[in-house]
Amino acid sequence: MIKTAFITGATSGFGRACAEMFAENGWNLVLSGRRQERLQDFCREHPDVKIHTVVCDVRHRAQVEAMVKNLPDSHADIDLLLNNAGLALGMNPAQEADLDDWETMVDTNIKGLMYVTRALLPAMVSRGSGHIINMGSIAGSWPYPGGNAYGASKAFVEQFSNNLRADLHGTGVRVSNLEPGLAESEFSVVRFHGDRKKADAVYDGTEPLTPRDIAEIVHWIADRPPHVNINRVEVMPVCQSWAPFAIHREKE
Ligand code: NDP
Ligand code: 8X3
């Protein structure tokens, strides 16, 4: 039985790598994102895969509802929703952060993820099967300077995932939260508003996770037998670990 994966944020980074991975494994795909040309490129490069693309900004509830309502019959039964669309904006301390950046992160990482989940969930529940994999982050569990609203938005994703599991008890629908650390994609270019020098400095001298690493984990989570639910996976590159607590000392 051919399965269908619905991937948000499929135009770049993790989402695009996951689209590749699921295509290689014979899945049908629903791919969404705001950049239409990237979605079209993917279709051109994968002429043998059954792909439905939708240009959608997940911040807009009506667009999300229309995207789900208008799924063609060939792609209407979603086996896997990968709630991946998301972003960090800025790394200034909270007292200097841009409120517009905070709002965009809340609208995308929290509200967008809720809209897509709520739109697709009833059909999964009535079919008695389905899987939602949410893209969390280590930033949802571990604070760092400048993480402020981004980390908090990913803490929401972690607890929303847990609470979804509680609500979906007995329905057969699975929920997982994947929490990656340092990974190279367009993430940092977006975070630093297009400043490539600052973005490159994030990965300088490191061996970060790759989108392919993440795609392999997503596929592994999705490919467990139906009675197995991976609740959460936290993954970092070997070059990343924790630092000691910061202690401010008064100068004599
Ligand atoms: P990228 O910037 O490479 O990809 C982000 C994707 O999200 C793009 O496809 C983008 O598509 C989409 N997106 C952003 N805003 C919207 C929106 N309003 N509506 C629809 N789609 C949107 O970054 P990553 O692949 O690294 O990030 C993917 C996810 O992984 C994010 O949730 C991120 O927070 C998380 N993550 C990233 C880590 C990292 O270090 N890279 C580590 C941990 C988690 P488009 O612009 O075409 O709309
Ligand atoms: C991205 C990982 O540590 O840059 O979610 O916030 S981090």
Coordinates of C-alpha atoms and ligand atoms in Angstrom, one line a residue:
M1 CA 0.0 0.0 0.0
I2 CA 1.6 3.3 -1.1
K3 CA 1.7 5.9 1.6
T4 CA 1.4 9.7 1.4
A5 CA 3.6 12.2 3.3
F6 CA 2.5 15.8 3.7
I7 CA 5.5 18.0 4.3
T8 CA 5.4 21.7 5.2
G9 CA 8.5 23.8 4.5
A10 CA 9.5 21.5 1.6
T11 CA 11.3 24.1 -0.3
S12 CA 14.6 24.0 1.6
G13 CA 16.7 22.3 4.2
F14 CA 15.1 19.5 6.3
G15 CA 11.8 19.6 4.4
R16 CA 13.4 19.2 1.0
A17 CA 15.7 16.5 2.2
C18 CA 12.7 14.6 3.8
A19 CA 10.9 15.0 0.5
E20 CA 13.9 13.3 -1.3
M21 CA 14.0 10.6 1.3
F22 CA 10.3 9.7 1.2
A23 CA 10.4 9.9 -2.6
E24 CA 13.3 7.4 -2.6
N25 CA 11.2 5.1 -0.4
G26 CA 8.2 5.1 -2.7
W27 CA 5.9 7.4 -0.9
N28 CA 3.5 9.9 -2.6
L29 CA 4.1 13.5 -1.5
V30 CA 2.2 16.6 -0.7
L31 CA 4.8 19.4 -0.6
S32 CA 4.1 22.9 0.6
G33 CA 6.0 26.1 1.1
R34 CA 5.8 29.7 -0.1
R35 CA 8.4 29.5 -2.9
Q36 CA 6.5 28.0 -5.8
E37 CA 9.5 27.7 -8.2
R38 CA 11.3 25.5 -5.7
L39 CA 8.3 23.2 -5.5
Q40 CA 8.1 23.1 -9.3
D41 CA 11.8 22.3 -9.5
F42 CA 11.4 19.4 -7.1
C43 CA 8.6 18.0 -9.3
R44 CA 10.7 18.4 -12.5
E45 CA 13.6 16.6 -10.8
H46 CA 11.3 13.7 -9.7
P47 CA 9.1 13.0 -12.7
D48 CA 8.2 9.4 -11.5
V49 CA 7.0 10.5 -8.0
K50 CA 3.3 11.3 -7.4
I51 CA 3.5 14.8 -6.0
H52 CA 0.9 17.4 -5.2
T53 CA 2.3 20.8 -4.5
V54 CA 0.6 23.7 -2.7
V55 CA 1.9 27.2 -2.3
C56 CA 0.8 28.1 1.3
D57 CA 1.9 30.4 4.0
V58 CA 1.2 28.5 7.2
R59 CA 0.6 31.8 9.1
H60 CA -2.7 32.2 7.2
R61 CA -5.4 30.0 8.7
A62 CA -7.7 30.3 5.6
Q63 CA -4.8 29.3 3.3
V64 CA -4.1 26.3 5.4
E65 CA -7.7 25.2 5.5
A66 CA -8.0 25.6 1.8
M67 CA -4.8 23.7 1.2
V68 CA -6.2 20.7 3.1
K69 CA -9.8 21.0 1.8
N70 CA -8.5 21.0 -1.8
L71 CA -6.3 18.0 -1.6
P72 CA -6.9 15.9 -4.7
D73 CA -8.4 12.4 -4.2
S74 CA -5.0 10.9 -5.1
H75 CA -3.4 12.6 -2.1
A76 CA -6.3 13.0 0.3
D77 CA -5.4 10.2 2.8
I78 CA -2.4 11.5 4.6
D79 CA -0.3 8.9 6.4
L80 CA 2.3 11.2 7.7
L81 CA 2.2 15.0 8.4
L82 CA 5.7 16.4 8.9
N83 CA 5.2 19.8 10.5
N84 CA 8.5 21.2 9.5
A85 CA 7.9 24.8 8.3
G86 CA 9.5 27.2 10.8
L87 CA 12.2 29.7 11.4
A88 CA 14.3 31.6 13.9
L89 CA 14.6 35.4 13.5
G90 CA 17.3 37.3 15.3
M91 CA 19.6 36.5 18.1
N92 CA 19.5 39.7 20.1
P93 CA 18.8 39.6 23.8
A94 CA 15.2 39.9 24.7
Q95 CA 15.4 43.6 25.7
E96 CA 16.7 44.4 22.2
A97 CA 14.8 41.9 20.1
D98 CA 12.5 43.0 17.3
L99 CA 8.9 42.4 18.3
D100 CA 8.0 41.8 14.6
D101 CA 10.5 38.9 14.6
W102 CA 8.9 37.5 17.7
E103 CA 5.4 37.7 16.2
T104 CA 6.6 36.0 13.0
M105 CA 8.1 33.1 14.9
V106 CA 4.9 32.7 17.0
D107 CA 2.7 32.9 13.9
T108 CA 4.8 30.4 12.0
N109 CA 6.3 27.9 14.5
I110 CA 3.3 27.8 16.9
K111 CA 0.1 29.0 15.1
G112 CA 1.0 27.7 11.7
L113 CA 1.8 24.3 13.1
M114 CA -1.5 24.3 15.0
Y115 CA -3.5 25.2 11.9
V116 CA -2.0 22.4 9.8
T117 CA -2.4 19.9 12.6
R118 CA -6.0 20.8 13.3
A119 CA -6.9 20.7 9.6
L120 CA -5.5 17.2 9.0
L121 CA -6.2 15.5 12.3
P122 CA -9.9 14.6 12.0
A123 CA -9.3 12.5 8.8
M124 CA -6.5 10.6 10.5
V125 CA -8.6 9.9 13.6
S126 CA -11.6 8.7 11.5
R127 CA -9.3 6.4 9.5
G128 CA -7.7 5.1 12.8
S129 CA -4.2 5.7 11.5
G130 CA -1.7 8.5 10.8
H131 CA 1.4 10.0 12.2
I132 CA 2.4 13.6 13.0
I133 CA 6.1 14.3 13.3
N134 CA 6.7 17.8 14.6
M135 CA 10.0 19.6 14.1
G136 CA 11.1 20.8 17.5
S137 CA 14.6 21.8 18.5
I138 CA 17.1 21.5 21.2
A139 CA 16.2 25.1 21.7
G140 CA 12.9 24.0 23.1
S141 CA 14.6 22.2 26.0
W142 CA 17.8 24.1 26.5
P143 CA 18.0 27.9 26.9
Y144 CA 20.8 30.0 25.4
P145 CA 21.4 33.7 25.0
G146 CA 19.4 35.0 22.1
G147 CA 17.2 31.9 22.0
N148 CA 14.3 33.8 23.7
A149 CA 11.1 33.6 21.6
Y150 CA 12.5 30.9 19.2
G151 CA 13.3 28.5 22.0
A152 CA 10.0 29.2 23.6
S153 CA 8.1 28.5 20.3
K154 CA 9.9 25.1 20.2
A155 CA 9.1 24.4 23.8
F156 CA 5.5 24.9 22.7
V157 CA 6.0 22.3 19.9
E158 CA 7.4 19.8 22.4
Q159 CA 4.5 20.1 24.9
F160 CA 1.9 20.3 22.1
S161 CA 3.3 17.0 20.8
N162 CA 3.0 15.4 24.2
N163 CA -0.6 16.7 24.7
L164 CA -1.6 15.6 21.2
R165 CA -0.5 12.1 22.2
A166 CA -2.7 12.3 25.3
D167 CA -5.7 13.4 23.3
L168 CA -5.1 10.8 20.6
H169 CA -4.9 7.9 23.1
G170 CA -6.7 4.9 21.6
T171 CA -7.1 6.4 18.1
G172 CA -4.1 4.7 16.5
V173 CA -2.6 8.1 15.4
R174 CA 1.0 8.5 16.3
V175 CA 2.9 11.7 17.4
S176 CA 6.6 12.3 17.6
N177 CA 8.8 15.4 18.3
L178 CA 12.2 15.6 16.7
E179 CA 14.6 18.0 18.4
P180 CA 17.7 18.6 16.3
G181 CA 20.7 20.8 17.3
L182 CA 23.1 22.6 15.0
A183 CA 22.3 21.7 11.4
E184 CA 23.3 23.5 8.2
S185 CA 20.5 24.7 5.9
E186 CA 19.1 28.1 5.1
F187 CA 18.1 28.4 8.8
S188 CA 20.9 30.8 9.8
V189 CA 20.7 32.9 6.6
V190 CA 17.0 33.4 7.5
R191 CA 17.8 34.0 11.2
F192 CA 20.3 36.8 10.3
H193 CA 18.0 38.4 7.8
G194 CA 20.1 37.4 4.8
D195 CA 23.5 38.2 6.3
R196 CA 25.5 35.3 4.8
K197 CA 28.7 36.2 6.7
K198 CA 27.0 35.9 10.0
A199 CA 25.2 32.7 8.9
D200 CA 28.5 31.1 7.7
A201 CA 30.2 32.0 11.0
V202 CA 27.6 29.8 12.8
Y203 CA 29.0 26.7 11.1
D204 CA 32.7 27.8 10.8
G205 CA 35.1 25.1 11.9
T206 CA 32.2 22.7 12.8
E207 CA 30.8 19.5 11.3
P208 CA 27.0 20.3 11.8
L209 CA 24.2 17.9 11.1
T210 CA 23.0 17.8 7.5
P211 CA 19.4 17.9 6.3
R212 CA 20.0 14.4 5.0
D213 CA 20.9 13.3 8.6
I214 CA 17.6 14.7 9.7
A215 CA 15.7 13.1 6.9
E216 CA 17.1 9.7 7.7
I217 CA 15.9 10.1 11.3
V218 CA 12.4 11.3 10.2
H219 CA 12.1 8.3 7.9
W220 CA 13.2 5.9 10.7
I221 CA 10.6 7.4 13.0
A222 CA 7.9 7.1 10.4
D223 CA 8.9 3.6 9.4
R224 CA 8.5 1.9 12.8
P225 CA 5.7 -0.7 13.0
P226 CA 2.2 0.8 13.7
H227 CA 2.3 -0.2 17.4
V228 CA 5.5 1.7 18.1
N229 CA 5.4 5.5 18.9
I230 CA 8.7 7.3 19.1
N231 CA 7.8 10.1 21.5
R232 CA 10.8 12.3 21.1
V233 CA 14.3 12.2 19.6
E234 CA 17.0 14.8 20.5
V235 CA 20.0 14.8 18.2
M236 CA 23.1 16.9 18.1
P237 CA 26.3 16.8 16.0
V238 CA 29.2 15.4 17.9
C239 CA 30.8 18.9 17.9
Q240 CA 28.0 20.2 20.0
S241 CA 27.3 19.7 23.7
W242 CA 26.4 21.7 26.8
A243 CA 28.2 24.6 28.4
P244 CA 28.5 25.3 32.2
F245 CA 25.9 27.7 33.7
A246 CA 26.8 31.3 33.4
I247 CA 27.6 33.0 36.7
H248 CA 27.7 36.8 36.9
R249 CA 30.4 37.9 39.4
E250 CA 30.5 41.4 40.9
K251 CA 33.8 43.1 40.3
E252 CA 35.7 44.1 43.5
Ligands
NDP1 P1 15.3 26.3 6.1 O1 15.3 27.8 6.3 O2 16.3 25.7 5.2 O3 13.8 25.8 5.8 C1 12.7 26.3 6.4 C2 11.4 25.9 5.6 O4 10.3 26.5 6.3 C3 11.5 26.5 4.2 O5 11.0 25.4 3.3 C4 10.4 27.6 4.2 O6 9.8 27.6 3.0 C5 9.5 27.1 5.3 N1 8.7 28.2 5.9 C6 9.2 29.2 6.6 N2 8.2 30.1 6.9 C7 7.1 29.6 6.3 C8 5.7 30.0 6.3 N3 5.3 31.1 6.9 N4 4.8 29.3 5.6 C9 5.2 28.1 5.0 N5 6.5 27.7 5.0 C10 7.4 28.4 5.7 O7 15.5 25.7 7.6 P2 15.6 24.2 8.2 O8 15.3 23.3 7.2 O9 16.8 24.2 9.0 O10 14.3 24.3 9.2 C11 13.2 23.5 9.2 C12 12.7 23.3 10.6 O11 13.7 22.8 11.4 C13 12.3 24.6 11.3 O12 11.1 24.4 12.0 C14 13.4 24.9 12.2 O13 13.0 25.7 13.3 C15 13.8 23.5 12.6 N6 15.2 23.3 13.1 C16 16.3 23.7 12.4 C17 17.5 23.5 13.0 C18 18.8 24.0 12.3 O14 19.8 24.1 13.0 N7 18.8 24.1 11.0 C19 17.7 22.8 14.2 C20 16.5 22.4 14.9 C21 15.3 22.7 14.3 P3 9.4 29.0 2.2 O15 10.4 30.0 2.6 O16 9.4 28.6 0.7 O17 8.0 29.3 2.6
8X3_2 C1 17.9 25.3 15.8 C2 19.0 24.9 16.8 O1 20.5 25.7 18.7 O2 20.3 27.1 16.6 O3 16.7 25.0 16.3 O4 18.5 27.0 18.2 S1 19.6 26.2 17.6

